[in-house]
Structures are given as C-alpha cells and as structure tokens.
Short mmCIF file of C-alpha atoms in Angstrom, two decimals:
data_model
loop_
_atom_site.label_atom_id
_atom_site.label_comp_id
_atom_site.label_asym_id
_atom_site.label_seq_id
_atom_site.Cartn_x
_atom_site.Cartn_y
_atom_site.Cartn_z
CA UNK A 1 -7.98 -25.51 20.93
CA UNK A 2 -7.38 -22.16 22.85
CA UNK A 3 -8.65 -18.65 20.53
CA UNK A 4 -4.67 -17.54 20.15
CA UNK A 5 -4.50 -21.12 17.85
CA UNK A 6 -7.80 -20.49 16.30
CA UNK A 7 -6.50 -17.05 15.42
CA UNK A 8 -3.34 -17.84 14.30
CA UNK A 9 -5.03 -20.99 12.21
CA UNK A 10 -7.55 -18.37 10.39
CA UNK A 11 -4.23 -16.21 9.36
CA UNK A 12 -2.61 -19.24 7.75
CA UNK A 13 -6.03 -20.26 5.76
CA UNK A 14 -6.44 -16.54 4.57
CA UNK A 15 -2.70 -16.68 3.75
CA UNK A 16 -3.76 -19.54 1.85
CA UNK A 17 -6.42 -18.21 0.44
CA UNK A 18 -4.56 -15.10 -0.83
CA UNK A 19 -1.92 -17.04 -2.72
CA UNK A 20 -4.39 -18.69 -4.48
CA UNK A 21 -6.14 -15.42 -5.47
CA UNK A 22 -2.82 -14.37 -6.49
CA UNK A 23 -1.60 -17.28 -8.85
CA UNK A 24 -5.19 -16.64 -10.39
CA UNK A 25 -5.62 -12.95 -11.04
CA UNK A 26 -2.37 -13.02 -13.67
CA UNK A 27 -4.19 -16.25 -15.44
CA UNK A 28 -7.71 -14.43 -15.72
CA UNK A 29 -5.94 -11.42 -17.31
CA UNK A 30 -4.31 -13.28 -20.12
CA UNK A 31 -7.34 -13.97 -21.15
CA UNK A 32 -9.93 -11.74 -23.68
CA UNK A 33 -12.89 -10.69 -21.11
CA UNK A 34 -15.93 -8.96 -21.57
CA UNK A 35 -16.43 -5.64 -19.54
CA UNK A 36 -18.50 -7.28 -17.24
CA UNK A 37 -15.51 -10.26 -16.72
CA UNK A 38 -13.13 -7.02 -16.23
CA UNK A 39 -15.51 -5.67 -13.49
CA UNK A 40 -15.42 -9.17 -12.14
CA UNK A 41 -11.51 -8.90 -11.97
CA UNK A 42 -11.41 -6.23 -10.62
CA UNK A 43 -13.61 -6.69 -7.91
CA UNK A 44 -11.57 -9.86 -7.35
CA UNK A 45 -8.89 -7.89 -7.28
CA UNK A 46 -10.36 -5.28 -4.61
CA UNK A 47 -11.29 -8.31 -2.42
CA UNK A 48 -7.73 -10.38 -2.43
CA UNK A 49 -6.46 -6.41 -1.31
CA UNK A 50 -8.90 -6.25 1.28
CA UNK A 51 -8.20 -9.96 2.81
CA UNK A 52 -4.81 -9.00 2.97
CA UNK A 53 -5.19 -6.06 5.17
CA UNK A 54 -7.34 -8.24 7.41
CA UNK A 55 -5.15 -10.57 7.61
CA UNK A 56 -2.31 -8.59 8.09
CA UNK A 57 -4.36 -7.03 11.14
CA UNK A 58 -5.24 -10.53 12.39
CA UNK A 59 -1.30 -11.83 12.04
CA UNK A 60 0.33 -8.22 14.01
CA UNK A 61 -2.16 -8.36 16.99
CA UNK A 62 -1.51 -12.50 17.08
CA UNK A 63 1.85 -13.30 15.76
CA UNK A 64 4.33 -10.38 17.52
CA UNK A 65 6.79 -12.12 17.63
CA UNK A 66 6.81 -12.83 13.49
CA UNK A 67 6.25 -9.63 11.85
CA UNK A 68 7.91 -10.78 9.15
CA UNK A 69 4.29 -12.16 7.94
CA UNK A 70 2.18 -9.44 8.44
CA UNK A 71 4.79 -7.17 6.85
CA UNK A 72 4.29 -9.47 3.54
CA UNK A 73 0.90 -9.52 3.72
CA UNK A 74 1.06 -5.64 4.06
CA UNK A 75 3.18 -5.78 1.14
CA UNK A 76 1.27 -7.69 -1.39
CA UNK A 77 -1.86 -4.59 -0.40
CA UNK A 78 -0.13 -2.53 -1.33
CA UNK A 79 1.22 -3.99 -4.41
CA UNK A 80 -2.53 -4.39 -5.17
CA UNK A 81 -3.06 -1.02 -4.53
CA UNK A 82 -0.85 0.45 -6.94
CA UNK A 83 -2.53 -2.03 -9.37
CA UNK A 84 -6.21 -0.23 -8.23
CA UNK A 85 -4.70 3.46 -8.87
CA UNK A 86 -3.31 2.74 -12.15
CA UNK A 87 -6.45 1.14 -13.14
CA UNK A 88 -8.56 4.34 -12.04
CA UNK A 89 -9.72 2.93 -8.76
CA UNK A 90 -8.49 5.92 -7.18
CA UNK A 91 -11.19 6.25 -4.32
CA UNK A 92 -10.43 2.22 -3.95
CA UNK A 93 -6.44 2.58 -3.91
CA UNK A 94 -6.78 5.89 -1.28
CA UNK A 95 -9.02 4.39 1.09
CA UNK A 96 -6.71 0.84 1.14
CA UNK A 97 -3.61 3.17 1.68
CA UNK A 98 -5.18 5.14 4.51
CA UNK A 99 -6.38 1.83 6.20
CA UNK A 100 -2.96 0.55 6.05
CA UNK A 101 -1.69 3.69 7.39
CA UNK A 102 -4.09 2.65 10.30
CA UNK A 103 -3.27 -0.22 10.70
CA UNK A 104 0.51 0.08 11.26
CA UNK A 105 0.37 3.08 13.69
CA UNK A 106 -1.91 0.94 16.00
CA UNK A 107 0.00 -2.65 15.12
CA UNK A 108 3.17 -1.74 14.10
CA UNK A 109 4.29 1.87 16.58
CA UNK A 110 7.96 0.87 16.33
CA UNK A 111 7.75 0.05 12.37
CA UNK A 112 6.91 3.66 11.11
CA UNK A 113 8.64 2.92 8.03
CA UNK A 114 6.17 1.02 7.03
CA UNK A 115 4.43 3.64 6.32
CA UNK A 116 6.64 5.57 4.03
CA UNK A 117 5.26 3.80 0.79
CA UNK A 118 1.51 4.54 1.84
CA UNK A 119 1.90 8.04 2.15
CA UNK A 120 4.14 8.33 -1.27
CA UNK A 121 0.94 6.41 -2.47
CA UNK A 122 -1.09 8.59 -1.08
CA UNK A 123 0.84 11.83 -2.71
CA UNK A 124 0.80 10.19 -6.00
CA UNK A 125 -3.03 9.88 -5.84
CA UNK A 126 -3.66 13.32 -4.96
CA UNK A 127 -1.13 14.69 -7.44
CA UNK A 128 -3.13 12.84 -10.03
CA UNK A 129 -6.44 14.28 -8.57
CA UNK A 130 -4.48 17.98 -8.98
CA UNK A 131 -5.01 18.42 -4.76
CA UNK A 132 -1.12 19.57 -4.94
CA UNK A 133 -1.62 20.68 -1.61
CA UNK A 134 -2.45 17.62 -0.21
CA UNK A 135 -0.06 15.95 -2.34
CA UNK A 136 2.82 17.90 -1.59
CA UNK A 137 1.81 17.19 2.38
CA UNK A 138 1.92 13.22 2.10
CA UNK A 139 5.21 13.20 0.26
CA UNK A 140 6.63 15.40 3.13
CA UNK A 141 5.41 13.15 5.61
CA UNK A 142 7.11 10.39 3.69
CA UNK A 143 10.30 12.09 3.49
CA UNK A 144 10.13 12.93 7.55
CA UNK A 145 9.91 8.98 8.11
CA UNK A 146 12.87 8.65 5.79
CA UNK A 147 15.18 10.81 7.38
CA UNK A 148 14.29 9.44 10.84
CA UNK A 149 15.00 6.11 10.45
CA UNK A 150 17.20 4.48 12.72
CA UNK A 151 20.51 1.84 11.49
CA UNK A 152 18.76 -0.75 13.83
CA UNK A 153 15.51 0.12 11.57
CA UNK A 154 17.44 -0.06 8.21
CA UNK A 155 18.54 -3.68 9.40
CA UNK A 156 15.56 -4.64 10.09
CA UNK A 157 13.83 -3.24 6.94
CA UNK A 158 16.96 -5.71 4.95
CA UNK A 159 16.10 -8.35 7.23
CA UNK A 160 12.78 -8.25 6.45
CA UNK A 161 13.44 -8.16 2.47
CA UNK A 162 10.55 -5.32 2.40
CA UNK A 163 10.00 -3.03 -0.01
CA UNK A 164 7.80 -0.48 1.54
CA UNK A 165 11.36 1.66 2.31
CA UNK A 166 11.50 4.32 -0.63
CA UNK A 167 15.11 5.95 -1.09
CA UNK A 168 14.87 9.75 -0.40
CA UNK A 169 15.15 10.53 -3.57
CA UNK A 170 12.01 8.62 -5.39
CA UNK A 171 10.28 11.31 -2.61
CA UNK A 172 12.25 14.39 -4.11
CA UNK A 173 11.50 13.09 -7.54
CA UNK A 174 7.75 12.41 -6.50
CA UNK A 175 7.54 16.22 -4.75
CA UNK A 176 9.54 18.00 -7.71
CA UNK A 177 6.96 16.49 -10.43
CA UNK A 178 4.01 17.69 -8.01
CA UNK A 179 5.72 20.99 -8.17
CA UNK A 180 5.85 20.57 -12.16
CA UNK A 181 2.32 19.32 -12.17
CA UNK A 182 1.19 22.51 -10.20
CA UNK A 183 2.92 24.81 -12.82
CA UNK A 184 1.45 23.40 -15.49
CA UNK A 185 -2.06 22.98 -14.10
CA UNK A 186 -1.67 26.93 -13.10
CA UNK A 187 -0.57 28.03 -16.96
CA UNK A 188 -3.34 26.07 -18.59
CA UNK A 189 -6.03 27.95 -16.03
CA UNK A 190 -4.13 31.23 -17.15
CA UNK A 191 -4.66 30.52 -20.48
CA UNK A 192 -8.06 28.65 -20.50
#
C-alpha cells in the first residue's frame, strides 16, 4: 500500500473516530456528572475539536480533489468551538479558531471564505474579553471576505452545504454590539 492510501485510510478512521465522539458527547451530557466528569467532558470535548482540525489538515493536503470532506470536518471544529467559548474555554475556542485560520490559508488559498466564520469567532471572543479593538479588527476582516466573494464562490459555498458563510449583516450586527459594548464598558469606567 503506497503512503497517499495510508493517508487517505488514517482520514477515514479519524473520520470514524470523530463520529463516534460525536454521537457520545450529547449522551454523556444528559447525564448528572460530578465536576470532575464535567472536566472529563470537556476535555473530551477539546480533543474530538482538535482531531478534527488534524484531520481536516490530513484530508486538504491528501484528498484535493474532495474538499467537500475537509470542509465538514472544518465545520464540525468549529461547531465545537463555539461550544468551548460559551462554556468559558475562551483561550481553548481562540487558539482552535486561529489554527483553523491557518490551516485554510495554507490548504484552502482559493476557499477564503472559509474563513469568514473564524474571524467573526474570533471578534466575538475578544468582544467578550472587552479588547474592542481587536474585536472590531476581526469582524472587519470578516466583512472584507464577505464582500469579495465571487458568484463561482457563492456556488460553491451552496454546493458544499457549508455553513461557515455569514450574511453581511450577522457582521454589522456583531460590529454594532462591539460598538455598544465599548460604550457601555467606557460609562461604567466614568462612573466607577
């Protein structure tokens, strides 16, 4: 067996492996758990996101000429990710996004959608951590991918069923509540 097969073989077992970790994580949630079973989970959790990525690395660099696969594999990271900021793994959830972000500049050039969700992601994160700034500089980045994409790119984006495009206006919400954020963040050091 040549190394493209073995490669290709490994991305089908981690596939595998993720949609088992998948069907599972829902199941061990239903359940009452200690703190130390809700560290377990979410450690779980972390590591399903993580195998994803790789995977998703292993399937661009070996399967070109399915990107369908790797773009679903990129999808459920991210969908983990979300999970990981709205849980309070913020350092977790921004690290994931910015290795996805790395991952699809160096896999995926052509696919810079892709990255639209990531850096809304990103924005969101930093809003939350009050680094408007920085915030207000990922959304913008998100919004110049927008309004650059191509009708050959919005085909494929419908082909693909993904759902890492954002409509331009989830951005503009995302930026005007940065903007609301910042004014409110500014009156309570006024009055504090």
């Amino acid at each position: 067996m040549d190394s493209n097969n073995q490669i290709k073989d490994l991305g089908k077992s981690l596939q595998q492996e993720q949609k088992i970790l998948l069907a599972t994580l829902p199941l061990l949630e239903e359940k009452e758990v200690s703190k130390f079973q809700e560290q377990e989970i979410q450690l779980l959790k972390m590591t399903a996101a993580d195998s994803f990525f790789n995977s998703g690395l292993i399937l661009g660099i070996t399967l070109q000429s399915n990107i369908r696969e790797a773009v679903q594999l990129l999808q459920e990271a991210l969908k983990l990710k979300t999970e990981l900021h709205g849980e309070g793994k913020i350092n977790e959830a921004k690290e994931m996004h910015q290795n996805s972000l790395r991952i699809i500049e160096i896999e995926f050039p052509n696919e810079n959608y892709l990255q639209i969700d990531h850096y809304n992601g990103l924005g969101l994160i930093y809003r939350d951590e009050q680094q408007f700034e920085k915030s207000l500089e990922q959304f913008n980045k998100a919004l110049e991918l927008q309004q650059g994409i191509t009708e050959e790119q919005q085909n494929e984006i419908k082909q693909n069923g993904t759902e890492f495009y954002y409509p331009q206006y989830e951005t503009l919400v995302n930026i005007s509540s940065v903007y609301k954020e910042q004014e409110n963040f500014e009156q309570e050091l006024e009055n504090g």
